[in-house]
XYZ file of C-alpha atoms in Angstrom:
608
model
C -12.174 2.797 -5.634
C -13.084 5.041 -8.668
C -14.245 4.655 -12.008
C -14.822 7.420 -13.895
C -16.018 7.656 -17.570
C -14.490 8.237 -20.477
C -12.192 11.024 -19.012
C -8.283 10.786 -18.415
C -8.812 8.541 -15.861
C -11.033 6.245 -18.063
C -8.469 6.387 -20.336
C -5.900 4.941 -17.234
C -8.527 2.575 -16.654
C -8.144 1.206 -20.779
C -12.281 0.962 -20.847
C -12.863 3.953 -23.546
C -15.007 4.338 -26.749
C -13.791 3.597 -30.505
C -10.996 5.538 -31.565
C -12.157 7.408 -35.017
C -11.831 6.100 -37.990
C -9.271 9.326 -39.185
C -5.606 8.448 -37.828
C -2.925 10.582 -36.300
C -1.024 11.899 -38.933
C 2.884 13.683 -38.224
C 3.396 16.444 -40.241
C 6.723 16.807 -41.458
C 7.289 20.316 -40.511
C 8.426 21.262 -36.871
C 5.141 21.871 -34.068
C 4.392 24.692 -33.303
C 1.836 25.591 -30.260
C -1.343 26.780 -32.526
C -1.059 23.236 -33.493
C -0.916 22.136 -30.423
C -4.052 24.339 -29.212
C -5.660 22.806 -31.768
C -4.627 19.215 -30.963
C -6.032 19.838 -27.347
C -9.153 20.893 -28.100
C -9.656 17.942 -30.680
C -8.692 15.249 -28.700
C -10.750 16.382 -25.892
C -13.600 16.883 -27.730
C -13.076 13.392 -29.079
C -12.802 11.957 -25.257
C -15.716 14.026 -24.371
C -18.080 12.275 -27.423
C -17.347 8.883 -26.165
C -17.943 8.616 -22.957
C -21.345 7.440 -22.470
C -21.379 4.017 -24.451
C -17.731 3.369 -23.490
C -19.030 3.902 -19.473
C -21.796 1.653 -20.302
C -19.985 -1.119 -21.834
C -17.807 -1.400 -18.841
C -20.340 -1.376 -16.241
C -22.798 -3.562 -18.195
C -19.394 -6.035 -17.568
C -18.999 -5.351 -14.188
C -22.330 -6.174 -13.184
C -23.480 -8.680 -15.760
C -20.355 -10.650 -16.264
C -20.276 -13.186 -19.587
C -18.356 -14.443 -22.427
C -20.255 -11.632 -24.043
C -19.880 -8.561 -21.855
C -16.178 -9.685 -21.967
C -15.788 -9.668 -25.300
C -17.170 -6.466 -25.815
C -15.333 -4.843 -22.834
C -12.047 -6.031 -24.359
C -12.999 -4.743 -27.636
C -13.677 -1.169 -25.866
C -10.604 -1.304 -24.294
C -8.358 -2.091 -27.143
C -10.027 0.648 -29.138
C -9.514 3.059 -26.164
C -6.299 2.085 -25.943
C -5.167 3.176 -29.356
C -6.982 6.442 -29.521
C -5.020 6.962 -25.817
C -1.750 6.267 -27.143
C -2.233 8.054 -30.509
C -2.941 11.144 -28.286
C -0.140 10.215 -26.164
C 2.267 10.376 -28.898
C 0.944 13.300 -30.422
C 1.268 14.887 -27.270
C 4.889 13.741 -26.617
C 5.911 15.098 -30.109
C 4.050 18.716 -29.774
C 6.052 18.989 -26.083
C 8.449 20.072 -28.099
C 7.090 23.105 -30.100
C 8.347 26.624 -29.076
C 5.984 28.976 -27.127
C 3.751 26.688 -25.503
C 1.767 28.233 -22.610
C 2.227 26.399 -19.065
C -1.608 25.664 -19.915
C -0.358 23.680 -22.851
C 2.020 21.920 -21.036
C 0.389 20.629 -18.081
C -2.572 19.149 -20.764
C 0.206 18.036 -23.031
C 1.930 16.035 -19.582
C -1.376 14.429 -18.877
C -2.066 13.014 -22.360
C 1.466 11.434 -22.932
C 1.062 9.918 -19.215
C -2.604 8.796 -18.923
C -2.649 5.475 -19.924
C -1.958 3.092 -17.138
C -1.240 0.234 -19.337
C -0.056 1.669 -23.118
C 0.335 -0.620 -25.539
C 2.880 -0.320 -28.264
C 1.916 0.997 -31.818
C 2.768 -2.637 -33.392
C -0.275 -4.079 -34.943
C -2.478 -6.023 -32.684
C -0.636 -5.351 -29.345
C -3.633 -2.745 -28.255
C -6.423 -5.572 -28.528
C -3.943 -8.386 -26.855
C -3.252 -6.233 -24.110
C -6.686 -5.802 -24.080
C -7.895 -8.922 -24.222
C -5.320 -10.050 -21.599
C -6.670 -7.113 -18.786
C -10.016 -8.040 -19.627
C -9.102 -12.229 -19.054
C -7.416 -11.113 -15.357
C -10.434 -8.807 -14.319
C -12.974 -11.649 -15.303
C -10.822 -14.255 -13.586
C -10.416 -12.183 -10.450
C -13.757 -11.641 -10.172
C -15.157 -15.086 -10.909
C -12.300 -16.403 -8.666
C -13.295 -18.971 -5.703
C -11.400 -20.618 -2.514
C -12.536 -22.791 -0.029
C -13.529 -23.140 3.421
C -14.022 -26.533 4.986
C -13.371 -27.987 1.251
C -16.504 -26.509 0.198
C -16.235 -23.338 -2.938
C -16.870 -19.726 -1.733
C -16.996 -16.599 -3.529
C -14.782 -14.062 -3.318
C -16.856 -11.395 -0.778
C -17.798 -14.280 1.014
C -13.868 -15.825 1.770
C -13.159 -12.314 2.356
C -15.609 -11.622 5.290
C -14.985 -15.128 6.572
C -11.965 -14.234 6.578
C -12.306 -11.640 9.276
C -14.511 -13.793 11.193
C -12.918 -17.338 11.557
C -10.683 -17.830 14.596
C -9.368 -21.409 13.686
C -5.979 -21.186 12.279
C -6.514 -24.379 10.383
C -9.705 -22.965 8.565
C -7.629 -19.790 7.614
C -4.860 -21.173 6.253
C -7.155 -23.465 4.304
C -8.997 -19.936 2.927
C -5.829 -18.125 2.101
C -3.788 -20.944 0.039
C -6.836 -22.099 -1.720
C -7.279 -18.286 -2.952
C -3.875 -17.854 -3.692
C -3.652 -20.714 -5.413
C -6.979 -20.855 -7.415
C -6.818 -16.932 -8.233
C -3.431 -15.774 -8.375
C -1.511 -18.902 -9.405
C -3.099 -19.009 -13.031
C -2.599 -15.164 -13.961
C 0.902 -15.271 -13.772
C 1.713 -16.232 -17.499
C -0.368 -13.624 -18.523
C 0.549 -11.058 -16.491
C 4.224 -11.742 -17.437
C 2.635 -10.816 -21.021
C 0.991 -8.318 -20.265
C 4.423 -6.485 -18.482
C 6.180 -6.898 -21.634
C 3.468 -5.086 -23.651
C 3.128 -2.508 -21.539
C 6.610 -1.641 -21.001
C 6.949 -1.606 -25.079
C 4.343 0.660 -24.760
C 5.359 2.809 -22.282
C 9.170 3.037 -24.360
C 7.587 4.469 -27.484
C 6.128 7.184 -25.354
C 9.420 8.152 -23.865
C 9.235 6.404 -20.111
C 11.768 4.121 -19.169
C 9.341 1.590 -18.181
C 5.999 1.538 -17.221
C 6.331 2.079 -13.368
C 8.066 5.719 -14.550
C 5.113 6.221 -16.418
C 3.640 5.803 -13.397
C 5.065 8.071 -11.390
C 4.945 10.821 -13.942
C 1.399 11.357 -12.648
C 2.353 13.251 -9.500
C 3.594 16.942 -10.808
C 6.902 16.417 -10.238
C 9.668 14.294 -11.944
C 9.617 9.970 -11.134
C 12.313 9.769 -8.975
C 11.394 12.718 -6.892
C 7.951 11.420 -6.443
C 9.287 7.939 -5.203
C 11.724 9.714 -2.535
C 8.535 11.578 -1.397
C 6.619 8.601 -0.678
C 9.824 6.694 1.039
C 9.912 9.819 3.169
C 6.364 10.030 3.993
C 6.764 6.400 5.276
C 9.790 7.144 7.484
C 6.808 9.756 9.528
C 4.934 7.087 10.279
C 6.586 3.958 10.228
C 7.645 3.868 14.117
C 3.776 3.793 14.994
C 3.230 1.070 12.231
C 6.587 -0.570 14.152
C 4.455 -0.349 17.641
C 1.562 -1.506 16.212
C 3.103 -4.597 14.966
C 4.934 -5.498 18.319
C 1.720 -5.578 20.014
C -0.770 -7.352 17.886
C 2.223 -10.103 17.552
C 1.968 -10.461 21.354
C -1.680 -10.917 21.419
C -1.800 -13.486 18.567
C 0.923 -15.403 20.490
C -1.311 -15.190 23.440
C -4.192 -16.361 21.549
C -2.892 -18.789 19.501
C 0.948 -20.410 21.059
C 4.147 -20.555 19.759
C 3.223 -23.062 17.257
C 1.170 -20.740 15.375
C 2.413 -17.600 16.175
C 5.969 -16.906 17.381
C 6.501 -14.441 20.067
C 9.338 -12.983 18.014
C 9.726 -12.184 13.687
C 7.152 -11.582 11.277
C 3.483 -12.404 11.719
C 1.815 -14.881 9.858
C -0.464 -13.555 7.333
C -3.429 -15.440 7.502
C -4.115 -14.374 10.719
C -4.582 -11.077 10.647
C -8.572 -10.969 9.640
C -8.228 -10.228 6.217
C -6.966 -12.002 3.009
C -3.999 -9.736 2.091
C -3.515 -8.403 5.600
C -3.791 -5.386 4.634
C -6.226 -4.000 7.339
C -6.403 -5.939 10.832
C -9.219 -4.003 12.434
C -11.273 -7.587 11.751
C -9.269 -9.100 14.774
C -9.925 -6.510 17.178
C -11.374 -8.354 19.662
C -8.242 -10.668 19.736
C -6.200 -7.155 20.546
C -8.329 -5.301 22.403
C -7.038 -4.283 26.080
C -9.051 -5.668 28.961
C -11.479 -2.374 30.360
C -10.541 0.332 27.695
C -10.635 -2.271 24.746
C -14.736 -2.620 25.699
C -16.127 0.589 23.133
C -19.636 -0.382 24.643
C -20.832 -0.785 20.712
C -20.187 -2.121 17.477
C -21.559 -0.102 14.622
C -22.112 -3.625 12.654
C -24.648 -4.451 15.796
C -25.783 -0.990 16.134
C -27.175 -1.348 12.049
C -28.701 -4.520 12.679
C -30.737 -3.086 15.861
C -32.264 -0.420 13.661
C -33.062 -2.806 11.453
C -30.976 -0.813 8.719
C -30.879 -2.151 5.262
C -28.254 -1.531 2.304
C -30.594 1.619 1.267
C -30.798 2.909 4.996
C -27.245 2.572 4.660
C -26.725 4.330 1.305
C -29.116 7.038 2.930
C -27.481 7.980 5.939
C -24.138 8.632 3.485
C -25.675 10.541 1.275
C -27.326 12.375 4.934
C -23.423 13.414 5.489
C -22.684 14.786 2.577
C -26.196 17.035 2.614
C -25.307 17.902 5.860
C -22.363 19.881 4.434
C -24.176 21.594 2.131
C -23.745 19.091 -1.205
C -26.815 18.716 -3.050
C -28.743 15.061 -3.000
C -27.687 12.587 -5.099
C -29.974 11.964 -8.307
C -32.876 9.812 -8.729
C -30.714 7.926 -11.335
C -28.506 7.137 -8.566
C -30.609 5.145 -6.796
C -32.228 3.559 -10.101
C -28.866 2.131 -11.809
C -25.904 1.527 -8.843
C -25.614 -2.227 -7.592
C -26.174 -2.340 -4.273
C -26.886 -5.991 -3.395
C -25.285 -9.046 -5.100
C -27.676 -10.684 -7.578
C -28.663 -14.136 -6.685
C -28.692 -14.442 -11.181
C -25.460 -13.844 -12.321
C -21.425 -12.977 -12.241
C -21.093 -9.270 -11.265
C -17.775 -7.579 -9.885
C -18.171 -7.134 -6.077
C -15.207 -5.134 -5.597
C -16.716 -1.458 -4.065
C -16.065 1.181 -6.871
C -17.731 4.510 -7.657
C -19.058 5.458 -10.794
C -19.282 8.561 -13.447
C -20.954 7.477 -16.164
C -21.501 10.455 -18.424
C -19.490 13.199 -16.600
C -22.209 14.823 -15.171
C -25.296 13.885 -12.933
C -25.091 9.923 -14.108
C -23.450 9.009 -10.782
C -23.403 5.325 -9.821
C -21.829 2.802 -7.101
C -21.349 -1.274 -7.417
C -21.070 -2.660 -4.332
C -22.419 -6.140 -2.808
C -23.552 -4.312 0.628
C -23.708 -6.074 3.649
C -25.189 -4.766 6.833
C -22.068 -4.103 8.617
C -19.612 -1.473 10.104
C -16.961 -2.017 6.603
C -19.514 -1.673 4.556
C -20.910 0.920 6.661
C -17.443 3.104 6.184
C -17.050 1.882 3.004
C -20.547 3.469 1.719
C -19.445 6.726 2.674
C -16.147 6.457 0.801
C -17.248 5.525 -2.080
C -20.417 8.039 -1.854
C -16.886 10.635 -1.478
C -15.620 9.732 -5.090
C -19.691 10.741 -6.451
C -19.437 13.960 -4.973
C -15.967 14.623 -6.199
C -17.420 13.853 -9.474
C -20.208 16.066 -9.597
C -18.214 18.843 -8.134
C -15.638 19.208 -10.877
C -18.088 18.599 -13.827
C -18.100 21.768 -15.330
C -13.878 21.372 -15.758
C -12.727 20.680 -19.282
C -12.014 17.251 -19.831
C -8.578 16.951 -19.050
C -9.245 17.922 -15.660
C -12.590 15.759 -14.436
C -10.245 14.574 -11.886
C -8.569 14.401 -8.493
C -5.794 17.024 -8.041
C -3.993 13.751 -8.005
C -5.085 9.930 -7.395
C -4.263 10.227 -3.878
C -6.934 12.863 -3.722
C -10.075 11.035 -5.080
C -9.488 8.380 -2.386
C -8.915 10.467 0.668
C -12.605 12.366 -0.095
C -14.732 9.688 1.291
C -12.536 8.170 4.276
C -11.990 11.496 5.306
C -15.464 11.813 5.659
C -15.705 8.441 7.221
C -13.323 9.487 9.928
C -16.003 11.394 11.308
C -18.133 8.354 12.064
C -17.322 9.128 15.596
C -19.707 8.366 19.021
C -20.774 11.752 18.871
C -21.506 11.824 14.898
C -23.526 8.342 15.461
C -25.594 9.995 18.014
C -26.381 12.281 15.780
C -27.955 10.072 13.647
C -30.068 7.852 16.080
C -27.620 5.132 16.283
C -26.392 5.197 19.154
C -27.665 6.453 22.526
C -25.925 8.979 24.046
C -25.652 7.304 27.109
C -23.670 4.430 25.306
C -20.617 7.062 24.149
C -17.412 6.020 25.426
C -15.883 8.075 27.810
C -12.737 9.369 28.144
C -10.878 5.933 29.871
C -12.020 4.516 26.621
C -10.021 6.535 24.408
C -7.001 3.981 23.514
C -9.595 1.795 22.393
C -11.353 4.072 20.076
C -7.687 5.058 18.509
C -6.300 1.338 18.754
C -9.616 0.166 16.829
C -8.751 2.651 13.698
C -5.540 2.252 13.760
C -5.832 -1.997 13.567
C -7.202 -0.248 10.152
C -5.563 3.013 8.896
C -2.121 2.013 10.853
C -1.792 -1.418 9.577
C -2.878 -0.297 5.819
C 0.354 2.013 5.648
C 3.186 -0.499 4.653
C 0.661 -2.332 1.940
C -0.408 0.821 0.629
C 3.336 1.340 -0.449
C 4.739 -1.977 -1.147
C 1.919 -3.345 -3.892
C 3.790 -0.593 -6.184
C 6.937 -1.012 -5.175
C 6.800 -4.511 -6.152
C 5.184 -3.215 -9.450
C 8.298 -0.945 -10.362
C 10.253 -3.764 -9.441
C 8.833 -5.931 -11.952
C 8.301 -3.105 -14.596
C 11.927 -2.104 -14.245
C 13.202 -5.820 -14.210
C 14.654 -5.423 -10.579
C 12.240 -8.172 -9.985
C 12.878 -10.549 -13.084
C 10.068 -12.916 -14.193
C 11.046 -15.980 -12.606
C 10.999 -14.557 -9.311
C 7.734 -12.771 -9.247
C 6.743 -14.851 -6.248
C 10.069 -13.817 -3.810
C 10.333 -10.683 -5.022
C 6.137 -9.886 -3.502
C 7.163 -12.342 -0.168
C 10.738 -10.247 0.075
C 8.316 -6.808 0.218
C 5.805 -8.171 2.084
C 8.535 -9.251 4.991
C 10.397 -5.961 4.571
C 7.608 -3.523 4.471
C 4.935 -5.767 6.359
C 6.610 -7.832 8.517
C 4.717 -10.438 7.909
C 4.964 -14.026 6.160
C 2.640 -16.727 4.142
C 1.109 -19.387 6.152
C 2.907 -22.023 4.139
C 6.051 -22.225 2.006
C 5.489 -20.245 -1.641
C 7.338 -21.160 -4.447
C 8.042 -19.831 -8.190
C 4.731 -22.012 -9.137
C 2.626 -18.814 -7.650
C 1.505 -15.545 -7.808
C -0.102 -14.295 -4.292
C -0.044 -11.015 -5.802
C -2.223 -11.591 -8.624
C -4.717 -12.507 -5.815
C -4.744 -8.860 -4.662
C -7.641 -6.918 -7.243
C -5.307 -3.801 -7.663
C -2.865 -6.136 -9.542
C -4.979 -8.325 -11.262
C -6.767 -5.539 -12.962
C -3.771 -3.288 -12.861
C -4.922 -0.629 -10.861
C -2.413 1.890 -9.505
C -2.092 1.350 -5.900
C 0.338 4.338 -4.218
C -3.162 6.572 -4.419
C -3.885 4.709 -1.171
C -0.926 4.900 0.499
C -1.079 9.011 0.266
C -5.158 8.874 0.806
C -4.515 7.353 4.403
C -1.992 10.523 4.654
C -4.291 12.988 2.974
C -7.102 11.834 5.002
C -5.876 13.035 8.257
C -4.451 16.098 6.576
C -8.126 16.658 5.417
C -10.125 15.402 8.415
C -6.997 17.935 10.630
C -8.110 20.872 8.494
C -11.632 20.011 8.988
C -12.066 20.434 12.509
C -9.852 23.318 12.967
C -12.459 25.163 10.685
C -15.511 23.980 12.780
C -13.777 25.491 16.146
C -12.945 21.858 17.318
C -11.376 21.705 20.771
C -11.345 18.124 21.994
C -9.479 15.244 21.121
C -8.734 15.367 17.675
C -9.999 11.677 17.128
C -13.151 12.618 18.424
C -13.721 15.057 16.055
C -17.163 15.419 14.054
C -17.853 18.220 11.458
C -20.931 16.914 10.350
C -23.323 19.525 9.880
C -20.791 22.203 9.375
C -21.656 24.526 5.897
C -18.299 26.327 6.103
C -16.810 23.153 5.882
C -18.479 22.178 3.484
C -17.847 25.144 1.162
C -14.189 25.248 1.736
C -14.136 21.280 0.458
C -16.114 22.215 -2.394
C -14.049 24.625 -3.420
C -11.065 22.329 -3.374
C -12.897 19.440 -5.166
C -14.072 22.113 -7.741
C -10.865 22.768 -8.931
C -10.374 18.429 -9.773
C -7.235 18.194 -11.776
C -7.028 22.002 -13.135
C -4.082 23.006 -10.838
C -1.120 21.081 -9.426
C -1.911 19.173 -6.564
C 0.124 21.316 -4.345
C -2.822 23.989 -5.293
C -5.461 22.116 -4.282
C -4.121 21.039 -1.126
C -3.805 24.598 -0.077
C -6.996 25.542 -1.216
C -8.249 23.272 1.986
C -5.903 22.771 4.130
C -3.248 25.485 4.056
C -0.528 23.359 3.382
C 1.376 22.889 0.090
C 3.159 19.258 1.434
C 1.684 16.296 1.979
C 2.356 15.079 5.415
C 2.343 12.005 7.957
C 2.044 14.230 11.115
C -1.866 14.900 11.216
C -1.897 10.996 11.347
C 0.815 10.957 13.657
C -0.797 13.410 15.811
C -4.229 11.876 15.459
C -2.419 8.703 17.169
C -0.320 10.448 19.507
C -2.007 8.683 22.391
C -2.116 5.507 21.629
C 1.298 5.904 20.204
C 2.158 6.906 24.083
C 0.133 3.702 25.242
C 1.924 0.766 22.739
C 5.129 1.960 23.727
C 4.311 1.256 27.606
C 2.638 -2.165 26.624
C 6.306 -2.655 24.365
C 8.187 -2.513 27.090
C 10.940 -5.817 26.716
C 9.100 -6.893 23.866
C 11.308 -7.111 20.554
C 10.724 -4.511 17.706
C 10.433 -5.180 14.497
C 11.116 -8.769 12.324
């Protein structure tokens, strides 16, 4: 996840510094574009000035969480908010002057759209919408379940939860989340809809999910029949997937548990949300080619790697392309470890704290192969950052949302045999050989596979709400009724209107936009595709490894230079070629095991 400073996406994030003390001010007279020129360069000046204490106020929260660091993150937010949605208005109304340059425009777009939550210009609403994010970000992240009726923290249920095979002890772990984390935020988050959607009104949206979807370049509706087509690519291997991790559950676990036919249930999937299943592996894995011969969590531990070994060989990828090292200040102010002293934020996010070299990540590392991956995605979003520093304001960036997120697990993709080898972690006489193959590409795709659906749906559900298709008292069906369609899976008990399971999910409680993962698991492979080609790759595609490869390198930089400057489409050709964002390097990438599901399929019902 990113965090950026006080940029346009700090002001989507709400955390930005004091609005001045001047207000916006509508001259009577029609605009014209010199005023608008002059309105861009003002209010990104005015971003620009604030970013440093505003970054600083929101990461002093994140990692030192109290009534205090609350109060005065709330107070930075409502602030933000304001300034954002004065500029957002002034930019709506100069849209419409005569001879504005396609420059202008573009700038113009991103201002009126860059608040993820606006509020409306009624007195007060900015600091209670405010103080209502701030109350569901503390709450998520001070949030506790239980496991064998004793509390746990929220990393610690979540690894547990991809760890315990007793279906008792799960369900125990997921309703005791659901309920203690989700449950409460649901009055609030009803608020915080309506406020938002006023918001969003004044600034010429229909609601807030158009708002949105207004981020992507092209109009709303054409942007949500691109990603509903981009799931019809891929969906049959998601549908293959599903049939035969349902068998193997049933197998493990009896009809009781686990049906052999329908939806799965969610708790047992080894992770909270069941959004990734790649925790359950072993319960999947096919006898012989399911053995990999390592596991990169065990391979970490026998080199007796720390979090900063960890951090270190991440940072050894990126150099190895040709990027510059990361700052001393790096290593001086991220989080790495939890703090046995105090409330901090686990959730893995990366950090730009003045728009510049002030580069940061918060993470609560543990020595395994998640964190492992997750290091080097989140070491992606840095890199990003420094690369398109010297970009006006406006466009310190992704090319679009989708983009920041693919960087990193792009990267990450090349954590292949060969790449650990590289490295010293494994011995070459451990790599996998070729009979191995379905389990290397059944392993990933227990993660990147399974993600696809959840990556799509937690936004769907949001337009749903935001749009009133899902009305307020049925916030609780209307998430199950996705989760079933898209998913095809089902709580562990019976949910009613009393709950909110999707205010247990971090995205939602602290209203982050989630369809940027859903295209970053596309854009990935698209990425990691173009990659290889350019280092001469021959082999299997999923054993791919550019690391070490300048010209790769260079060509990436050039594309995360350009960070928000140029239509998406732009950028996307600047690396790959290709103007379209597409399912089939994914599709391609699992093309074997693809081949090898259907076989094991065979008589086995599809779908729920």
């Amino acid at each position: 996840m990113i965090r950026t400073g006080l940029s346009l996406a700090a002001l989507a994030a709400m955390l930005a510094a004091p609005a001045q003390s001047q207000t916006s001010t509508t001259p009577a007279a029609a605009p014209t574009a010199s005023e608008a020129a002059a309105f861009l360069t003002r209010a990104q000046q005015e971003m620009a000035a604030f970013t440093l204490t505003s970054s600083r106020v929101a990461w002093v929260n994140a990692t030192y969480i109290t009534d205090d660091t609350d109060a005065l993150a709330a107070d930075y937010g409502a602030k933000g908010t304001e300034m954002a949605v004065r500029f957002a208005l002034d930019a709506a109304r100069l849209q419409k002057a005569p001879g504005l340059t396609p420059e202008q425009q573009r700038q113009l777009t991103m201002l009126r759209a860059a608040l993820v939550l606006p509020a409306p210009t009624t007195p007060g609403a900015a600091q209670q919408l405010s103080d209502i994010s701030t109350k569901l970000g503390s709450f998520y992240a001070k949030g506790k379940g239980t496991r064998g009726g004793k509390p746990i923290n929220g990393s610690d249920i979540e690894a547990a939860m991809g760890t315990s095979r007793d279906p008792n002890e799960l369900k125990e772990m997921w309703v005791s989340w659901n309920d203690a984390v989700g449950a409460p935020m649901r009055p609030d988050y009803t608020k915080l809809v309506g406020i938002a959607n006023q918001g969003s009104k004044e600034l010429g949206f229909a609601d807030t999910g158009a708002l949105w979807r207004s981020g992507y370049d092209m109009p709303p509706a054409e942007f949500a029949a691109m990603t509903d087509k981009l799931w019809d690519e891929v969906k049959p291997l998601y549908v293959a997937l599903h049939t035969y991790v349902r068998r193997k559950l049933n197998e493990k676990y009896g009809d009781a548990v686990q049906a052999k036919t329908g939806p799965i249930r969610a708790d047992l999937l080894g992770n909270m949300w069941a959004q990734e299943w790649g925790n359950i592996y072993d319960v999947v894995a096919p006898k012989g080619a399911g053995d990999l011969g390592y596991d990169v969590g065990d391979l970490l531990k026998a080199k007796q790697y720390d979090w900063k070994k960890m951090v270190q060989t991440g940072e050894g990828f990126y150099s190895s392309l040709g990027f510059a090292a990361l700052p001393g200040t790096f290593w001086e102010r991220s989080l790495f470890v939890k703090p046995a002293d105090r409330e901090v934020l686990c959730h893995a996010s990366a950090w730009d704290i003045d728009e510049k070299n002030d580069v940061r990540i918060k993470m609560c590392i543990k020595v395994n192969s998640d964190d492992f991956v997750t290091i080097h995605h989140e070491l992606g979003h840095n890199y990003y950052q420094r690369a398109y520093q010297a970009q006006p304001a406006l466009y310190r960036n992704g090319a679009n949302d989708g983009f920041h997120e693919a960087i990193g697990d792009f990267v990450a993709l090349s954590i292949t045999p060969e790449y650990l080898v590289q490295i010293g972690l494994l011995d070459r006489a451990q790599v996998p050989t070729a009979d191995k193959d379905i389990g290397l590409l059944l392993r990933q795709a227990m993660d990147k596979v399974a993600f696809l659906p959840f990556g799509l749906l937690v936004d769907k559900y949001r337009w749903q709400i935001f749009d009133g298709t899902i009305p307020t008292n049925q916030y609780e069906a209307g998430w199950n009724k996705l989760r079933l369609q898209y998913q095809g899976i089902v709580p562990p008990v019976a949910r009613d209107e009393t709950k909110f399971d999707a205010g247990a999910k971090y995205h939602v409680a602290g209203s982050v936009p989630y369809t940027r993962y859903f295209l970053a698991r596309l854009l990935q492979f698209q990425f990691y595709k173009a990659a290889c080609d350019q280092s001469g790759w021959k082999g299997p595609l999923h054993r791919c490894s550019f690391y070490g490869n300048k010209e790769v390198g260079a060509r990436l930089n050039k594309m995360l230079e350009m960070g928000a400057s140029k239509p998406w489409p732009d950028a996307l050709q600047t690396f790959t070629g290709s103007r379209e964002i597409s399912g089939k390097a994914m599709v391609e990438y699992f093309a074997p095991l693809k081949k090898w599901l259907d076989e094991q399929n065979k008589g086995q019902p599809q779908g729920w």
